[in-house]
Tab-separated table of C-alpha atoms in Angstrom:
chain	number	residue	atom	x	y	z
A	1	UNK	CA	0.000	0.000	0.000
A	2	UNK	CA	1.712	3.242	-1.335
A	3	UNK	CA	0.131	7.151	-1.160
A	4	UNK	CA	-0.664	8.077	-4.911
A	5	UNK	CA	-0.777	11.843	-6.216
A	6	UNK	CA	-4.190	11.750	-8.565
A	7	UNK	CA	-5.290	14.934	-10.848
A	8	UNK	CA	-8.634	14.675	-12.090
A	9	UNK	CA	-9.515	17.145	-14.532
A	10	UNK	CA	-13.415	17.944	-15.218
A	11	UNK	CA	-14.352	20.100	-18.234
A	12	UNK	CA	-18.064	20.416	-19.742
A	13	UNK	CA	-18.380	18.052	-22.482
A	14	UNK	CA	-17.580	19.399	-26.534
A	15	UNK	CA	-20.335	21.240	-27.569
A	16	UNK	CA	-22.182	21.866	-24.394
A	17	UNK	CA	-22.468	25.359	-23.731
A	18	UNK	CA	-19.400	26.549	-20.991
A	19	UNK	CA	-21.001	30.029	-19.676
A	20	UNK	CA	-18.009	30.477	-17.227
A	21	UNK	CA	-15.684	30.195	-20.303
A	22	UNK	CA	-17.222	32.327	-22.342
A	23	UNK	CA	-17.028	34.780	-19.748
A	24	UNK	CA	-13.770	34.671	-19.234
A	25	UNK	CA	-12.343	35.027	-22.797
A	26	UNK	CA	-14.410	38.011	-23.220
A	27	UNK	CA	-12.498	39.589	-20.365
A	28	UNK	CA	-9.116	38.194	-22.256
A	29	UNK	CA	-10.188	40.070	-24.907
A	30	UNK	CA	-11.553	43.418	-22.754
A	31	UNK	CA	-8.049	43.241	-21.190
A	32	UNK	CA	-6.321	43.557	-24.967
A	33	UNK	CA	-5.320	39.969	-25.100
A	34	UNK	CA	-4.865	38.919	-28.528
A	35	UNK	CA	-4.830	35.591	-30.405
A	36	UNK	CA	-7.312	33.451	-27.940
A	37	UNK	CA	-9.610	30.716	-30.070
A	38	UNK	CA	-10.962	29.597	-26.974
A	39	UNK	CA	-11.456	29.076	-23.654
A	40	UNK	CA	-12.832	26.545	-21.341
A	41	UNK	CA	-13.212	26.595	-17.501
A	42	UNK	CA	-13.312	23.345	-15.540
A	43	UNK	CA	-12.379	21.599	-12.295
A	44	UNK	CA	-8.974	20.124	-11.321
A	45	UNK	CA	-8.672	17.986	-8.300
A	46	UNK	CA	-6.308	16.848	-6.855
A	47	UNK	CA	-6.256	13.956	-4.470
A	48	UNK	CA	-4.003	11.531	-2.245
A	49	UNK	CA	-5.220	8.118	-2.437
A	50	UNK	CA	-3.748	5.100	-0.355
A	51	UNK	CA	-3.710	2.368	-2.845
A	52	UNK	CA	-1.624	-1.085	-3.506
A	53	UNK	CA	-0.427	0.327	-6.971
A	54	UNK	CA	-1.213	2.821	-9.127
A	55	UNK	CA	-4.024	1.191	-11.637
A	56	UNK	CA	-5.750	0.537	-8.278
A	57	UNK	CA	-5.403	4.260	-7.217
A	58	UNK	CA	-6.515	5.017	-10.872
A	59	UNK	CA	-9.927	2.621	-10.268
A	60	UNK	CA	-10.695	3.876	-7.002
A	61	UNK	CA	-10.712	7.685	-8.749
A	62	UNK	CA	-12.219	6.176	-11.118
A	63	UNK	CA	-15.452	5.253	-9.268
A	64	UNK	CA	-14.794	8.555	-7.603
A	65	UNK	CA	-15.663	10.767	-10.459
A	66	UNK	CA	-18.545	8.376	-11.334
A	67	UNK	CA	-20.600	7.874	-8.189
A	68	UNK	CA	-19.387	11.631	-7.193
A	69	UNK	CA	-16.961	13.887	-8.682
A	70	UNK	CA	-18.166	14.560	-12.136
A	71	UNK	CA	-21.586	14.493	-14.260
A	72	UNK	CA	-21.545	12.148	-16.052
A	73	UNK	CA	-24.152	13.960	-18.303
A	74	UNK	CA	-22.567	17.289	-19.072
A	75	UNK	CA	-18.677	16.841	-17.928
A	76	UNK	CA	-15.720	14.783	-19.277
A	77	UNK	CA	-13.460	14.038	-16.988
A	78	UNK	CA	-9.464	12.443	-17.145
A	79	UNK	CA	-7.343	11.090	-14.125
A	80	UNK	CA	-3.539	11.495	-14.275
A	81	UNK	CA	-1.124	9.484	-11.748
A	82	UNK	CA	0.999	12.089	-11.412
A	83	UNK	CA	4.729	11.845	-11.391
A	84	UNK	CA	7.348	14.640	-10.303
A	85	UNK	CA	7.648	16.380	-13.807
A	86	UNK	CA	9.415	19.676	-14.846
A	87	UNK	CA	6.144	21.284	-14.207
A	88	UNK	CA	6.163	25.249	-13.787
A	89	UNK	CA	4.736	26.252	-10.529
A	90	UNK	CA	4.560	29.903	-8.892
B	1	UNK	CA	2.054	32.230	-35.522
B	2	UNK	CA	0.531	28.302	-34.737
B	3	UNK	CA	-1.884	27.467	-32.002
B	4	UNK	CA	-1.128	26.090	-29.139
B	5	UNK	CA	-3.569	24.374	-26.517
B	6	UNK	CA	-2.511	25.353	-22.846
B	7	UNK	CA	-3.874	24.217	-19.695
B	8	UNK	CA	-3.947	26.126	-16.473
B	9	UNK	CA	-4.613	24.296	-13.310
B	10	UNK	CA	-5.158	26.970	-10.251
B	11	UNK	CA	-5.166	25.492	-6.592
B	12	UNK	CA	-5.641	27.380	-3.326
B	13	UNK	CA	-2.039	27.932	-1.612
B	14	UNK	CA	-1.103	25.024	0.501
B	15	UNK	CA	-1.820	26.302	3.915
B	16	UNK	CA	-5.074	28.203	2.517
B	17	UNK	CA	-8.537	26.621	3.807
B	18	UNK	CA	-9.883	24.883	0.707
B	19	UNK	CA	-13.739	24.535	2.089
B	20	UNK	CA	-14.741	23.027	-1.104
B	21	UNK	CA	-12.205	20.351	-0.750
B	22	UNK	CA	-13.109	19.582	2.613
B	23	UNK	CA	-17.120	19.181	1.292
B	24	UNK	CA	-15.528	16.864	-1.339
B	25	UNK	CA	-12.777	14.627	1.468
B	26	UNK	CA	-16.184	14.622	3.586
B	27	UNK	CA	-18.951	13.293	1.015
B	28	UNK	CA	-16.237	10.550	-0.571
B	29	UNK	CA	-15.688	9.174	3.475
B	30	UNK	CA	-19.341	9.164	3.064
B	31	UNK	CA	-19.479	7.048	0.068
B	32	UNK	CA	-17.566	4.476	1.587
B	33	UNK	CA	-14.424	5.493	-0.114
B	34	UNK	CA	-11.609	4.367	2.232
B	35	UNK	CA	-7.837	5.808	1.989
B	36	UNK	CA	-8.170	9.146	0.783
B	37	UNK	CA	-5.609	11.448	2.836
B	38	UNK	CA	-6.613	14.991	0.710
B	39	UNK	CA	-8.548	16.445	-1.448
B	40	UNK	CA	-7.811	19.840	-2.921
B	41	UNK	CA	-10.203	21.390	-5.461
B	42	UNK	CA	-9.530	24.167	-7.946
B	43	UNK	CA	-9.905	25.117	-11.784
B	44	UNK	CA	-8.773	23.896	-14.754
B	45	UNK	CA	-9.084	26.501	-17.454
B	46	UNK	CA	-8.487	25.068	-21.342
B	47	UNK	CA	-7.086	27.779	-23.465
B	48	UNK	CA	-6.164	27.633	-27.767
B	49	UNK	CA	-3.710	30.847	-28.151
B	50	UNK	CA	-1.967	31.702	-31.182
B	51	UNK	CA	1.609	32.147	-30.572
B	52	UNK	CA	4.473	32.019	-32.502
B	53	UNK	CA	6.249	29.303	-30.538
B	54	UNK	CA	5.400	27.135	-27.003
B	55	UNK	CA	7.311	30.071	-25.112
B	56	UNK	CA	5.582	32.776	-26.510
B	57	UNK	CA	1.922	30.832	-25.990
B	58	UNK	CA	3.603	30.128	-21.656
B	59	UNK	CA	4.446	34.318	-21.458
B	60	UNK	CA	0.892	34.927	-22.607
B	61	UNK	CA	-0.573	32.628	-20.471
B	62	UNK	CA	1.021	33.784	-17.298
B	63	UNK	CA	0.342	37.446	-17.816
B	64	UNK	CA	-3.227	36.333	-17.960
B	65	UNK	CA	-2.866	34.655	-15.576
B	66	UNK	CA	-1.738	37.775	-13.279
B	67	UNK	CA	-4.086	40.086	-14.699
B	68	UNK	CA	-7.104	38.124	-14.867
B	69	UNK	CA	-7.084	34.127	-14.279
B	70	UNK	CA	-5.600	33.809	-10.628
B	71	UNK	CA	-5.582	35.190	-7.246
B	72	UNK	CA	-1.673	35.876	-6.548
B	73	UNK	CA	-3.056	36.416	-2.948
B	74	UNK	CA	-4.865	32.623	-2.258
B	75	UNK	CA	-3.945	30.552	-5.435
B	76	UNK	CA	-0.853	29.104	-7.173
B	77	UNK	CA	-1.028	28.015	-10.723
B	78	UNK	CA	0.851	26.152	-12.939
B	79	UNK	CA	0.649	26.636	-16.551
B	80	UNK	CA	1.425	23.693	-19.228
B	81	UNK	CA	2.008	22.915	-22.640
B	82	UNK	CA	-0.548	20.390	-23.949
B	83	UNK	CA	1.349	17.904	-26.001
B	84	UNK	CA	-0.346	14.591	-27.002
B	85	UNK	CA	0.232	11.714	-24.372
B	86	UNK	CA	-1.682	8.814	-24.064
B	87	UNK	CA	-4.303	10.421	-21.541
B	88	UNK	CA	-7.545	8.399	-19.932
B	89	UNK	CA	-10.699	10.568	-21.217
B	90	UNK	CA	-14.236	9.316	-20.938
């Protein structure tokens, strides 16, 4: 049994209408922000999961997001086992 | 000029009361979900900008970023190149 980083992103399913994003790239653009095609606003969790590997850790999420932590009707959702990365964080 | 999809995942600050993550940790314990040692919830915004290279498309992102997308007071972000990797989406 090992701790496992998880990142589950949520975004509103292709094609369903994304108010908050809409909202935000016409701010992009109010601010003089040029060159934006688009922009959509989801969820990102992150959680620590004590699992015996990590396709278990990626199951349990898994049923997570179903029973839970997305809709299943209007959002898509993606888990990532995350490993230490040359991410940029401030 | 090409377009380049970024992704900006926004957190509250470590240290920071995350009340919606708490909600979340809570209702999973709930659920009957055993093992789960945190739960941190924030956005994940999708963005298409046209740049003319992947460090251009990163120095636009993180001005908005300043300007509009985070709270430098409460949130860190993290901004990243999307490249194609064999993701999980459903």
């Amino acid at each position: 049994m090992s701790r496992h980083r998880v990142e589950v992103l949520i975004q509103p399913r292709p094609g369903l209408l994304d108010p908050e994003g809409k909202v935000v790239h016409h701010a992009l653009d109010s601010l003089g922000f040029p060159g934006i095609e688009e922009v959509r606003v989801g969820r990102a969790i992150h959680l620590e999961v004590d699992a015996a590997d990590a396709e278990e850790a990626r199951r349990q999420v898994d049923r997570m997001c179903r029973r839970l932590l997305a809709n299943p009707v209007t959002e898509d959702y993606e888990i990532r086992i995350r490993a230490e990365t040359e991410e940029e964080r401030r």
